[in-house]
PDB file of C-alpha atoms in Angstrom:
ATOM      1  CA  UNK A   1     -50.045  15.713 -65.419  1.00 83.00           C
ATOM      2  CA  UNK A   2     -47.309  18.589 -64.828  1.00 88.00           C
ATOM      3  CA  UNK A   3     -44.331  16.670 -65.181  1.00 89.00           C
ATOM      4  CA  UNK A   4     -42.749  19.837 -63.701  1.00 91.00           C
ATOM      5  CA  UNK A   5     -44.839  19.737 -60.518  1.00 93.00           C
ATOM      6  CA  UNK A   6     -44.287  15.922 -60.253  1.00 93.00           C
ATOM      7  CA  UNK A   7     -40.464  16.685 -60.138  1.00 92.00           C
ATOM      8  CA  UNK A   8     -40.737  18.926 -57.736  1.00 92.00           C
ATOM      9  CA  UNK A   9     -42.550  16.810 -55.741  1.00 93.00           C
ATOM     10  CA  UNK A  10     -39.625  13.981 -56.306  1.00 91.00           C
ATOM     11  CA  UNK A  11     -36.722  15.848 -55.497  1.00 91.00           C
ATOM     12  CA  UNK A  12     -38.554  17.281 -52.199  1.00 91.00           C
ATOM     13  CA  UNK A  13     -38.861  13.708 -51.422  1.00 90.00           C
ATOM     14  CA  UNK A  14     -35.165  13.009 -51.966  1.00 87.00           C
ATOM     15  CA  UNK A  15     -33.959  15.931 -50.182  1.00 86.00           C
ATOM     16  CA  UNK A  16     -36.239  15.360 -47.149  1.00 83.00           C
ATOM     17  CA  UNK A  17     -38.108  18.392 -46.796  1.00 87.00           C
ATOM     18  CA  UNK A  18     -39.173  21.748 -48.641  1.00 89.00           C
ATOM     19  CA  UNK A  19     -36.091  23.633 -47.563  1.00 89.00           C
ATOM     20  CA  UNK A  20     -33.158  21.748 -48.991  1.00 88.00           C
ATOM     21  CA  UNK A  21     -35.067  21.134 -52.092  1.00 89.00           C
ATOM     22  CA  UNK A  22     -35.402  24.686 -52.431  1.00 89.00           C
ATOM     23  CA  UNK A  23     -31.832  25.061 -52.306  1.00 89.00           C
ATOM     24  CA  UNK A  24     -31.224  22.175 -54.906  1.00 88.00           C
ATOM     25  CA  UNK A  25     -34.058  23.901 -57.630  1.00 89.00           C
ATOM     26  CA  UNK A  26     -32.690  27.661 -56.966  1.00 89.00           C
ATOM     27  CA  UNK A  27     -36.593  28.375 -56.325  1.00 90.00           C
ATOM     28  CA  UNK A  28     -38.013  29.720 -53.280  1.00 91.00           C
ATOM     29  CA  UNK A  29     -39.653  27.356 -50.498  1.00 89.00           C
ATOM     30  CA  UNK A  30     -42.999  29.131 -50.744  1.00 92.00           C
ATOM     31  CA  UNK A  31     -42.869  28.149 -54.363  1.00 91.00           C
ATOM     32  CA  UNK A  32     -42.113  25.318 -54.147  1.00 91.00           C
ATOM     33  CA  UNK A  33     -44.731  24.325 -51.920  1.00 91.00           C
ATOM     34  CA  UNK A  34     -47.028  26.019 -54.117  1.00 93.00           C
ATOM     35  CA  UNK A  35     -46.634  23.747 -57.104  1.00 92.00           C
ATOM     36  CA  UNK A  36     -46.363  20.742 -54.692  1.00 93.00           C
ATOM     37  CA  UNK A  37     -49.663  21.615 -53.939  1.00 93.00           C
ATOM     38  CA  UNK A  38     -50.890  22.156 -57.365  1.00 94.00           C
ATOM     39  CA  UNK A  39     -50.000  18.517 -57.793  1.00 93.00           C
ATOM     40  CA  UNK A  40     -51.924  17.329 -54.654  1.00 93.00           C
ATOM     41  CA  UNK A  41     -54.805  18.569 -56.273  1.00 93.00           C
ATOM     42  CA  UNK A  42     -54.660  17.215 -59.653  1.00 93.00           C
ATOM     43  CA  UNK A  43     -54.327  13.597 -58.349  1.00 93.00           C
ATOM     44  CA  UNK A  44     -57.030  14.523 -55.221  1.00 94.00           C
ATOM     45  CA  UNK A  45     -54.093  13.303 -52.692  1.00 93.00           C
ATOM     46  CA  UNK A  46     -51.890  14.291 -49.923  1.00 94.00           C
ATOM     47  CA  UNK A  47     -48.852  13.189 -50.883  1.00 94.00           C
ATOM     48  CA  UNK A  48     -46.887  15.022 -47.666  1.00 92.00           C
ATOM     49  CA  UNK A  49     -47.593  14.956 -43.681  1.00 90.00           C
ATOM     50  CA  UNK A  50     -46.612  17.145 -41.323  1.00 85.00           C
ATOM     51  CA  UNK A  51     -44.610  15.406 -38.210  1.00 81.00           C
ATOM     52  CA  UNK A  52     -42.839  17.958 -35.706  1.00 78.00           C
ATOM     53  CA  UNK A  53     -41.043  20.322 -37.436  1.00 76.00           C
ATOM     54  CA  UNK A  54     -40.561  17.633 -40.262  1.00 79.00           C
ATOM     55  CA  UNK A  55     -42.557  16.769 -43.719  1.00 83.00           C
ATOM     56  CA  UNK A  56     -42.915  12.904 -44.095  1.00 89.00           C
ATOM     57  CA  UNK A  57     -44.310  11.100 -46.834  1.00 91.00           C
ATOM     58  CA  UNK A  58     -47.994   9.721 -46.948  1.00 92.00           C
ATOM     59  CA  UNK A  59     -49.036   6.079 -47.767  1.00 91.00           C
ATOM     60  CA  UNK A  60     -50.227   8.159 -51.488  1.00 92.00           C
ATOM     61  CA  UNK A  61     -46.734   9.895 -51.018  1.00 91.00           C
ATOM     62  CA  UNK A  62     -44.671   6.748 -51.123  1.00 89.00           C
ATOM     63  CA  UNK A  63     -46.725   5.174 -53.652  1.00 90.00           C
ATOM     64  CA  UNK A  64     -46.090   8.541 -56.359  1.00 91.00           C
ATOM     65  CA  UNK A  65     -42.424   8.305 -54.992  1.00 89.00           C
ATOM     66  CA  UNK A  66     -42.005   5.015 -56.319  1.00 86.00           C
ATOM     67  CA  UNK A  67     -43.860   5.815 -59.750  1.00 88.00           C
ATOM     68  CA  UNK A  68     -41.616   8.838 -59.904  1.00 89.00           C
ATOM     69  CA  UNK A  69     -38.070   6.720 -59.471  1.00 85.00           C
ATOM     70  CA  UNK A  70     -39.003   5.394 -62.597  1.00 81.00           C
ATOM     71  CA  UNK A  71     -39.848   8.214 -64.622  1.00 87.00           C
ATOM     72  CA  UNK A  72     -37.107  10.054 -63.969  1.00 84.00           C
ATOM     73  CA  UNK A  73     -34.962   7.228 -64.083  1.00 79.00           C
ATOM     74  CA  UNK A  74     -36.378   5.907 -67.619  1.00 77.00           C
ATOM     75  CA  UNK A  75     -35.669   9.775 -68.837  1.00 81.00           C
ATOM     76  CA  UNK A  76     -31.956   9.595 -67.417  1.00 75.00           C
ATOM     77  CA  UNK A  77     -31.686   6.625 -69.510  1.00 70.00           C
ATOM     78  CA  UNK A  78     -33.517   7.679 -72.405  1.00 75.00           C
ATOM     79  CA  UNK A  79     -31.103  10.651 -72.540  1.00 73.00           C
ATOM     80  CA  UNK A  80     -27.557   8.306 -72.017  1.00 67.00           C
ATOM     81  CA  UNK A  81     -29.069   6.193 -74.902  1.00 64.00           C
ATOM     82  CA  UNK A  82     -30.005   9.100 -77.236  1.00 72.00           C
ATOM     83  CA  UNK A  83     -26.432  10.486 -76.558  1.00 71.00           C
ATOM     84  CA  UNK A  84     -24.517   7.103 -77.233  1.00 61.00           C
ATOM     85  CA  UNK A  85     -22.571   7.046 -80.263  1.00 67.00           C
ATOM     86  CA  UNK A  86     -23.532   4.416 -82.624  1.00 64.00           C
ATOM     87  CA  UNK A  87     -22.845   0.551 -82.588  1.00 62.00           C
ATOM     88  CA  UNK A  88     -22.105   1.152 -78.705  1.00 61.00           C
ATOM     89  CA  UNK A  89     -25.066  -1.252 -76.552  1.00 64.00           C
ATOM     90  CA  UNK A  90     -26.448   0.385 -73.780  1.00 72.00           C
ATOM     91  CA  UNK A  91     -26.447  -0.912 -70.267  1.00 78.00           C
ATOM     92  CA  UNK A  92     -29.331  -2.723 -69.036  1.00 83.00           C
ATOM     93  CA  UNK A  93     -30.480  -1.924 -65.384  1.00 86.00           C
ATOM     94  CA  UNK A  94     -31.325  -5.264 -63.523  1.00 92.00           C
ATOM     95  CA  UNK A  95     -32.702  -4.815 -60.380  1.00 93.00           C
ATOM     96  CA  UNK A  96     -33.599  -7.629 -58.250  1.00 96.00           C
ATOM     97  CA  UNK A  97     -34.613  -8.157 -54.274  1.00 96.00           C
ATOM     98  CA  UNK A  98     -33.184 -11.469 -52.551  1.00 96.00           C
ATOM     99  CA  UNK A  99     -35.056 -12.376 -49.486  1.00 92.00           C
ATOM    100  CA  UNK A 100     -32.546 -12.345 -46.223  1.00 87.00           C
ATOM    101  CA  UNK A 101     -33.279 -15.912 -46.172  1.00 86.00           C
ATOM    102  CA  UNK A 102     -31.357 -17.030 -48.909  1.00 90.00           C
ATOM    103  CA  UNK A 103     -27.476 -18.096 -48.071  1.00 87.00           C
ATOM    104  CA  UNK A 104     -25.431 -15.623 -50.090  1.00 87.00           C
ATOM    105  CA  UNK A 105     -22.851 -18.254 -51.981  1.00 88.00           C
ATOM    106  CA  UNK A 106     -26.232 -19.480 -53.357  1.00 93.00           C
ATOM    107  CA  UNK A 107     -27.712 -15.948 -54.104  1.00 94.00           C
ATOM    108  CA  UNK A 108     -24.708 -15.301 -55.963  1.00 94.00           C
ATOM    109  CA  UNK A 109     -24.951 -18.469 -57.732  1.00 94.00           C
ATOM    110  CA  UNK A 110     -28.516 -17.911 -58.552  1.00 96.00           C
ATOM    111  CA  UNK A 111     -27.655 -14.133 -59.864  1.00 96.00           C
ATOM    112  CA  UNK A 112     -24.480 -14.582 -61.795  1.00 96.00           C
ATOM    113  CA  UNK A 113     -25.709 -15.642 -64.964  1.00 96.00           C
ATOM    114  CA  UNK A 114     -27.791 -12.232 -65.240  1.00 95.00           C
ATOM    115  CA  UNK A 115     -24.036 -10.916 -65.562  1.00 94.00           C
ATOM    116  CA  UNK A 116     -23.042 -13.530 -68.177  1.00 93.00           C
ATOM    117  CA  UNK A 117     -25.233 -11.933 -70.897  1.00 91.00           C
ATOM    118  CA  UNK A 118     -23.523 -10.523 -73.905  1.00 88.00           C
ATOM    119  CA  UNK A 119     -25.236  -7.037 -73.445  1.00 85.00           C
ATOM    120  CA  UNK A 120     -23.741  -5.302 -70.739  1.00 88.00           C
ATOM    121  CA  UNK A 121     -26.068  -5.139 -67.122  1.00 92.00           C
ATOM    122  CA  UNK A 122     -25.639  -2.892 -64.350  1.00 90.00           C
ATOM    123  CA  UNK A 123     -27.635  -5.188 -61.267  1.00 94.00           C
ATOM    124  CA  UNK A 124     -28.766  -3.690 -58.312  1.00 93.00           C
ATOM    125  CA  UNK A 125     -29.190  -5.816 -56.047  1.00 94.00           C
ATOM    126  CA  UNK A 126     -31.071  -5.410 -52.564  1.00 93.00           C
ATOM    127  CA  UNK A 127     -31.827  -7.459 -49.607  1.00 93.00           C
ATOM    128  CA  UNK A 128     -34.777  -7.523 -47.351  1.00 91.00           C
ATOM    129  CA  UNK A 129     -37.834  -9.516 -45.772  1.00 90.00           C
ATOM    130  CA  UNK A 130     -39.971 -11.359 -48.392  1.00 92.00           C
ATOM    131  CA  UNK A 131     -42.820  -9.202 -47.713  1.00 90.00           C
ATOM    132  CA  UNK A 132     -41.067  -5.749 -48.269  1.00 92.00           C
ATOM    133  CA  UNK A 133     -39.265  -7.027 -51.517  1.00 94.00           C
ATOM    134  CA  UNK A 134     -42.401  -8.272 -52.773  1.00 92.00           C
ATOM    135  CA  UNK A 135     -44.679  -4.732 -51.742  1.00 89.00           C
ATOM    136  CA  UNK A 136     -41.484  -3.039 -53.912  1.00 89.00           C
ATOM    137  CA  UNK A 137     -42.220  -5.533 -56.732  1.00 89.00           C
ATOM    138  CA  UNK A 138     -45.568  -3.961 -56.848  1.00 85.00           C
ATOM    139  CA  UNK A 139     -44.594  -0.761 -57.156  1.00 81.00           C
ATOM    140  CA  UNK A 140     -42.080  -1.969 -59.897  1.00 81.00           C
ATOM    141  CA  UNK A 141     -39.029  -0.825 -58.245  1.00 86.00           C
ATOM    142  CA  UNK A 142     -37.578  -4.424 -58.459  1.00 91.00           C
ATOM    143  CA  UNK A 143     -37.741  -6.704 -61.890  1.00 92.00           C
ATOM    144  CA  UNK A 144     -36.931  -9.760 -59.721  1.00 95.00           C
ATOM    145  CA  UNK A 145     -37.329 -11.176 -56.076  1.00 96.00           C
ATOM    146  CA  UNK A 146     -35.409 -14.711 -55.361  1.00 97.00           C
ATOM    147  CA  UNK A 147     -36.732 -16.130 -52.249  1.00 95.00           C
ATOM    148  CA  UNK A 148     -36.595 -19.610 -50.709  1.00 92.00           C
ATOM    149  CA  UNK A 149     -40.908 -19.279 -50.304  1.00 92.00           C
ATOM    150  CA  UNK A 150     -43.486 -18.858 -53.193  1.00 93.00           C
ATOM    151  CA  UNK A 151     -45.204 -16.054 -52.851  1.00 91.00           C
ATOM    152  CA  UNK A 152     -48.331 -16.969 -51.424  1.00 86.00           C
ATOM    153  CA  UNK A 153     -51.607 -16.431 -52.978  1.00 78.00           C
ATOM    154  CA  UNK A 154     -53.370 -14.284 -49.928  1.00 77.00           C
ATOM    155  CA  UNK A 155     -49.938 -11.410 -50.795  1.00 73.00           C
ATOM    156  CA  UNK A 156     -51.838  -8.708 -53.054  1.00 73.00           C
ATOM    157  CA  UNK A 157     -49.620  -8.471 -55.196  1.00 77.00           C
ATOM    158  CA  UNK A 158     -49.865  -8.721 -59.059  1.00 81.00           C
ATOM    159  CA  UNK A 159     -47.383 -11.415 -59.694  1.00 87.00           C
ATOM    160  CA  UNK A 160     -45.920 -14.864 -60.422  1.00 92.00           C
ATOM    161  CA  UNK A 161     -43.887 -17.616 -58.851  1.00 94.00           C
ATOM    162  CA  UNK A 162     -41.355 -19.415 -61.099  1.00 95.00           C
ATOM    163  CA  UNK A 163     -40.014 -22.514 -59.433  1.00 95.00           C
ATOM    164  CA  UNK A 164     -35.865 -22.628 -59.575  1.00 96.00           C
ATOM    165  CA  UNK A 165     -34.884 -25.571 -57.877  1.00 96.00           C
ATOM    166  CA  UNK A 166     -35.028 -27.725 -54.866  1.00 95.00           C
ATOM    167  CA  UNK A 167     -31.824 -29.165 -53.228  1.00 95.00           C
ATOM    168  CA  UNK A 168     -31.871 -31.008 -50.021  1.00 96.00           C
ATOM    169  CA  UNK A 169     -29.830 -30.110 -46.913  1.00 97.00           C
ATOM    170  CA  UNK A 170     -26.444 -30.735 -45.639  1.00 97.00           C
ATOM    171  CA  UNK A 171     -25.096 -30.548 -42.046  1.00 98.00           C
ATOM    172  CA  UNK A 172     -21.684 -29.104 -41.392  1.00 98.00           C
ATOM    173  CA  UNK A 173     -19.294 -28.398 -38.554  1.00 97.00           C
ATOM    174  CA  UNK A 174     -15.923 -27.347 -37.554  1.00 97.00           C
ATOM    175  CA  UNK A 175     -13.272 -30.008 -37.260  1.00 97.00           C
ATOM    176  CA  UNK A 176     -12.459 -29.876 -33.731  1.00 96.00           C
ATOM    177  CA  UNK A 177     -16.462 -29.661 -32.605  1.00 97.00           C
ATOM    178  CA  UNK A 178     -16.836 -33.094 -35.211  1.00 96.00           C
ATOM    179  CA  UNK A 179     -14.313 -34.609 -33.072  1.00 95.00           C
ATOM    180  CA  UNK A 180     -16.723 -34.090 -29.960  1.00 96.00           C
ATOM    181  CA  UNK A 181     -19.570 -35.574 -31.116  1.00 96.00           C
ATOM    182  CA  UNK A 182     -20.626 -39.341 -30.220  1.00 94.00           C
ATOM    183  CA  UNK A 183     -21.968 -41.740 -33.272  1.00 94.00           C
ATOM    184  CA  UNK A 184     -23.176 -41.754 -36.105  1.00 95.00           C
ATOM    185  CA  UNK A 185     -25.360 -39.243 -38.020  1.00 96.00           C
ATOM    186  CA  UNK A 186     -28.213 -38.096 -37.421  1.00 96.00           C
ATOM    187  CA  UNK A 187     -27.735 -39.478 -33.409  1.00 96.00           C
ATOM    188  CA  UNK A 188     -24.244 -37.221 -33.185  1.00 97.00           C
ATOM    189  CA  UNK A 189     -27.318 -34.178 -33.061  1.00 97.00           C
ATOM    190  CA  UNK A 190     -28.268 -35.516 -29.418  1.00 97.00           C
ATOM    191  CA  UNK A 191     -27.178 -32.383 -26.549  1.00 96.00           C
ATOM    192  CA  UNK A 192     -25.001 -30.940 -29.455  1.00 97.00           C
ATOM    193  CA  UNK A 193     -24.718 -27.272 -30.061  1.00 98.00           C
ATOM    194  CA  UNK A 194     -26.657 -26.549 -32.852  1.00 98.00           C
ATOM    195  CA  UNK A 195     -26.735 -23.288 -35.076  1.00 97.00           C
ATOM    196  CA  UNK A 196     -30.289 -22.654 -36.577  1.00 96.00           C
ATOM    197  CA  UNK A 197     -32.302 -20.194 -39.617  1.00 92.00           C
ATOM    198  CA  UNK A 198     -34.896 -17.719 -38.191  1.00 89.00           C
ATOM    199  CA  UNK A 199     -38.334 -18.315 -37.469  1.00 87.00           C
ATOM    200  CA  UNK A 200     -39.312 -16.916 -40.617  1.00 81.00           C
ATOM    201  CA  UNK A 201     -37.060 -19.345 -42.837  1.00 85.00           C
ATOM    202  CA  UNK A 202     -38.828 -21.472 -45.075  1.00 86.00           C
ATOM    203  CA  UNK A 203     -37.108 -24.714 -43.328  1.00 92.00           C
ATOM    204  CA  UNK A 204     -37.919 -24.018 -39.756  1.00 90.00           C
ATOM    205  CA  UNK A 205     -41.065 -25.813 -39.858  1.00 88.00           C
ATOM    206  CA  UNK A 206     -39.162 -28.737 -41.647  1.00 94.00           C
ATOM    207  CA  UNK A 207     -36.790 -28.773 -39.109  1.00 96.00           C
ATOM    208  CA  UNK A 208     -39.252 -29.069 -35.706  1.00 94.00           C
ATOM    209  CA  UNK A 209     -41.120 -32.089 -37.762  1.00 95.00           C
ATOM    210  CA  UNK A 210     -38.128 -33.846 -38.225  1.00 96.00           C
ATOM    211  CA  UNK A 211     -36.610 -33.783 -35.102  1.00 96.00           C
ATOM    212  CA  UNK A 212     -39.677 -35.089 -33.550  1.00 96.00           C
ATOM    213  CA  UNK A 213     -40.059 -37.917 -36.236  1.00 96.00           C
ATOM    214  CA  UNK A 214     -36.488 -39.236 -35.334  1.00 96.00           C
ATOM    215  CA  UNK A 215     -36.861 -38.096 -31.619  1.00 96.00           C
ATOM    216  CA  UNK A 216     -33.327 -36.135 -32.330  1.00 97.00           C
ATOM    217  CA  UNK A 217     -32.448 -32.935 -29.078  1.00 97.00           C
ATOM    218  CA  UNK A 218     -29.525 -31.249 -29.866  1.00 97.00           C
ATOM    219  CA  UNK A 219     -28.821 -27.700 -28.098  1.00 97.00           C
ATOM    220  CA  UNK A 220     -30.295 -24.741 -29.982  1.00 97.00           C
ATOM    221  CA  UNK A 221     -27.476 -22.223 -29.424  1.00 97.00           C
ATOM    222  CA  UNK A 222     -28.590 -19.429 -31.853  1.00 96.00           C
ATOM    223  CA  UNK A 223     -31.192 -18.686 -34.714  1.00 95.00           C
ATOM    224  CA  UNK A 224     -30.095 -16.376 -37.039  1.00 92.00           C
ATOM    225  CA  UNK A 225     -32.294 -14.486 -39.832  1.00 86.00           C
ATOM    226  CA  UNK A 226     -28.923 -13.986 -41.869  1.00 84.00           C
ATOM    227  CA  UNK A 227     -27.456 -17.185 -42.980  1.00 85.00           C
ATOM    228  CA  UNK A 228     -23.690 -15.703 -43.610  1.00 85.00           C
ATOM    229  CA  UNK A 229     -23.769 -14.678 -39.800  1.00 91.00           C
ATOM    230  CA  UNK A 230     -24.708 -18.293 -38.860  1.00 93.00           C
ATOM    231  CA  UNK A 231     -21.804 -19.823 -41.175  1.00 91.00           C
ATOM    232  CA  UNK A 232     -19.719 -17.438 -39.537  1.00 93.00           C
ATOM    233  CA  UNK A 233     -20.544 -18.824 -36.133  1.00 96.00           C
ATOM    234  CA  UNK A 234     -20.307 -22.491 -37.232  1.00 96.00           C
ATOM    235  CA  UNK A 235     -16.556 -21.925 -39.028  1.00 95.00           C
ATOM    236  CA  UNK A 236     -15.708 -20.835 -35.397  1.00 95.00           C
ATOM    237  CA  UNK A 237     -17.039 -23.966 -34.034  1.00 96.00           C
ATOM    238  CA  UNK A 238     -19.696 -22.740 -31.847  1.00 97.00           C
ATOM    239  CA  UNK A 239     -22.444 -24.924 -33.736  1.00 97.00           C
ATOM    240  CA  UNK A 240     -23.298 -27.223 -35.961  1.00 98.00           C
ATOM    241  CA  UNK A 241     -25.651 -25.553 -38.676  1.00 97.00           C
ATOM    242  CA  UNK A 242     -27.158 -26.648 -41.551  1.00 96.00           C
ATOM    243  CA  UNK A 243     -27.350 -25.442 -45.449  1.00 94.00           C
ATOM    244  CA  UNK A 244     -28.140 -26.343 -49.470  1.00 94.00           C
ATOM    245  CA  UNK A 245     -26.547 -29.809 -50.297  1.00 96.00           C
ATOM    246  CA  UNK A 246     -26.216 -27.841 -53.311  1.00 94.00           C
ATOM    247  CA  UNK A 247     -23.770 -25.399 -52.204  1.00 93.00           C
ATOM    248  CA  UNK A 248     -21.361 -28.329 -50.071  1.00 94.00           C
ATOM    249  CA  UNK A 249     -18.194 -27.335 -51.896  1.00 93.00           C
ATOM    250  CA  UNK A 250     -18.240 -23.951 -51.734  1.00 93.00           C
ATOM    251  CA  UNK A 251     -18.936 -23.843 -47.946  1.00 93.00           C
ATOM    252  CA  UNK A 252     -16.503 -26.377 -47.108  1.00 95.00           C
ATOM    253  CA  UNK A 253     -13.812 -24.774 -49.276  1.00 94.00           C
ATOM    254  CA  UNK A 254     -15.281 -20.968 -47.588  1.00 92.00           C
ATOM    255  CA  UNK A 255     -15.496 -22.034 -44.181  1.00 93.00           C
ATOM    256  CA  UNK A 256     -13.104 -24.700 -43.544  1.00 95.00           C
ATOM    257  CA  UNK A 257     -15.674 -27.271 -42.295  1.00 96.00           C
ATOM    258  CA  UNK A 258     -16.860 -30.678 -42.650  1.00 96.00           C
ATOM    259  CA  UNK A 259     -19.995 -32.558 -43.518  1.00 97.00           C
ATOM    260  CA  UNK A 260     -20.933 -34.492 -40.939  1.00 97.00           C
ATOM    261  CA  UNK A 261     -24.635 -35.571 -43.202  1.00 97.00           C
ATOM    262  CA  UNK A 262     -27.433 -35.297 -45.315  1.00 97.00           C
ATOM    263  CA  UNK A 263     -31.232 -35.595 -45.092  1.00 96.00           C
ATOM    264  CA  UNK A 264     -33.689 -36.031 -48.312  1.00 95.00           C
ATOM    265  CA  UNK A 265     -36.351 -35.043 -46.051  1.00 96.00           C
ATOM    266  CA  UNK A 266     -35.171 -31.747 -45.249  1.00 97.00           C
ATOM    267  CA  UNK A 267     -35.807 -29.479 -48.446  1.00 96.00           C
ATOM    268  CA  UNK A 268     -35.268 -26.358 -50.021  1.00 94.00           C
ATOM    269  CA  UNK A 269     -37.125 -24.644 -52.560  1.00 95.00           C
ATOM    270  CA  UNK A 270     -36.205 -21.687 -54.485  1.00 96.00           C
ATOM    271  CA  UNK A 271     -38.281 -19.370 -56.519  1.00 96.00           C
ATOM    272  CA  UNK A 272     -37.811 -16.135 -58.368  1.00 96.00           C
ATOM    273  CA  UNK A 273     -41.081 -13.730 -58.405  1.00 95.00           C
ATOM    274  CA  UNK A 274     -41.553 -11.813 -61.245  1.00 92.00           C
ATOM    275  CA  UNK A 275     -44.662  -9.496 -62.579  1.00 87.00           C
ATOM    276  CA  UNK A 276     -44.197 -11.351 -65.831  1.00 84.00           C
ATOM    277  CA  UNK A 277     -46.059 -14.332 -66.514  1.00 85.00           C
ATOM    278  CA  UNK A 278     -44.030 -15.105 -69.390  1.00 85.00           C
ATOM    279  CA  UNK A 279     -40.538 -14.665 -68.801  1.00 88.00           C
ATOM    280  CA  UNK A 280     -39.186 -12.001 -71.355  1.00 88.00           C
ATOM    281  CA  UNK A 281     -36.457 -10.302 -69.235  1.00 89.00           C
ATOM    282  CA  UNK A 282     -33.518 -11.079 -70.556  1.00 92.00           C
ATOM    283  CA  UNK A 283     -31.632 -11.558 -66.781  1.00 94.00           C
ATOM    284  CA  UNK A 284     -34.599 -13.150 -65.298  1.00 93.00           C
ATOM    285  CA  UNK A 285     -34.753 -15.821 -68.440  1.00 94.00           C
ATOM    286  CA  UNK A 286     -30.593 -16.465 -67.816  1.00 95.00           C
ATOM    287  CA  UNK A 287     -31.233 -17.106 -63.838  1.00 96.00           C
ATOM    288  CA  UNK A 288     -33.777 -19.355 -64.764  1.00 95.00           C
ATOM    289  CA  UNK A 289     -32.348 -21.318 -67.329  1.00 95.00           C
ATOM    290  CA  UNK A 290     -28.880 -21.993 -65.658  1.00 95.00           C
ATOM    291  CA  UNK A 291     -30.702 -22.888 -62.084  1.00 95.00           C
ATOM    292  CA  UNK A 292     -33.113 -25.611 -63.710  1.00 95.00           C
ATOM    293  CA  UNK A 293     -30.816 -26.590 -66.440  1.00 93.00           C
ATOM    294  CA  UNK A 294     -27.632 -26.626 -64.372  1.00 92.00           C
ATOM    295  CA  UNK A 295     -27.663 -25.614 -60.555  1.00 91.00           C
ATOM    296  CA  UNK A 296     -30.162 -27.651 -59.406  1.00 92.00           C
ATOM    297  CA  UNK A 297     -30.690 -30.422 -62.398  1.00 79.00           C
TER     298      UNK A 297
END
């Protein structure tokens, strides 16, 4: 392969079309395109599309994009390290995916001891649906993806589920809304406002099951797919909502709320995905360690 070609092709990419790439290179559009072409040919792909007036990446496209982050990015590094004076440790990139799912406080608690490693790390950190983190796991932009789901066997993807934890979950509300509601827990649910994760959250199906098994109706006032939104709601009063038993402290110090119960039978399970069977990364073996030996033991 032209590595020269393929870089051309990668800053094109960045820029967003032929013309401001040109600009960037100090090369010509027409050659440019030229040697983008010459690199369509050696790997028998289109890697561009035309749309309007626009160039737009193919399926191919995206999937040499992603192959090309790296490259480049492992010869940035290479040169940093080369040009670091000696007994000085370089930084390791760390870049992990949490599913939108996860609450934050626990994301953070889940992530921090990647940071706690005597090496320095640089983690960059992104958040998405399950699904897209894991199809950039594939493509090895991402070392790690925490999710509250494994991943499930039908996904195509080349990798492996390492449990984390389970933690049960806790019900909270503002003061003034606790005041409002009659009996004891779980009956205080019955015709209350109630705050509730998106359809896609792991514990939705938990949740149906176990109203109907203790013939429970409170008031679905909102679903939310991000759970920071939702405990932003409830510390407002407008609902009661529900979260990891494991994180009660932090949310009642965060938000200013109460716990008004627990249930055993409502459960949360986390997992991080990784391409590695065997965990070698150093971040990925620090997560894992402090969640089964400490966050969740």
């Amino acid at each position: 392969m032209n590595f020269k070609h393929l870089h051309y092709f990668w800053v094109t990419a960045k820029a967003g079309g032929i013309m401001r790439a040109g600009e960037q290179l100090h090369t010509t559009p027409q050659t440019l395109s030229g040697q983008i072409k010459l690199l369509e040919e050696w790997l028998g792909r289109k890697l561009f599309q035309k749309s309007g007036r626009n160039l737009e990446l193919t399926e191919d496209g995206r999937l040499a994009l992603g192959y090309a982050d790296q490259i480049f990015s492992l010869g940035a590094e290479l040169e940093n390290v080369v040009r670091l004076p000696r007994g000085v440790h370089k930084v390791l990139d760390f870049k992990v995916g949490v599913a939108d799912s996860v609450t934050k406080s626990l994301a953070y608690r889940l992530l921090e001891p990647a940071l706690n490693l005597e090496d320095p790390v640089r983690m960059i950190c992104s958040e998405g649906k399950f699904p897209d983190l894991l199809a950039k796991l594939a493509l090895n932009q991402l070392d790690l993806v925490i999710a509250d789901e494994p991943m499930s066997k039908r996904m195509s993807v080349k990798a492996f589920n390492h449990e984390l934890g389970s933690t049960p979950m806790s019900f909270f509300c503002a003061p003034a809304l606790r005041k409002t509601l009659k009996g004891d827990f779980p009956e205080c649910l019955n015709n209350a406002p109630m705050l509730i994760q998106g359809a896609q959250a792991s514990i939705r199906q938990q949740w149906e099951g176990w109203l109907s098994r203790h013939q429970l109706h409170p008031r679905t006032i909102g679903e939310f797919d991000d759970g920071a939104l939702m405990n932003a709601f409830g510390r407002k009063g407008r609902g009661i909502f529900m979260a990891p038993s494991v994180m009660e402290a932090d949310i009642v110090e965060q938000f200013g709320v109460e716990v008004i119960g627990r249930s055993d039978e409502l459960v949360e399970e986390f997992f991080a995905v990784s391409v590695e069977r065997r965990i070698t990364h150093p971040c990925v073996v620090a997560i894992t360690k402090t969640a089964r030996g400490q966050l969740f033991s």
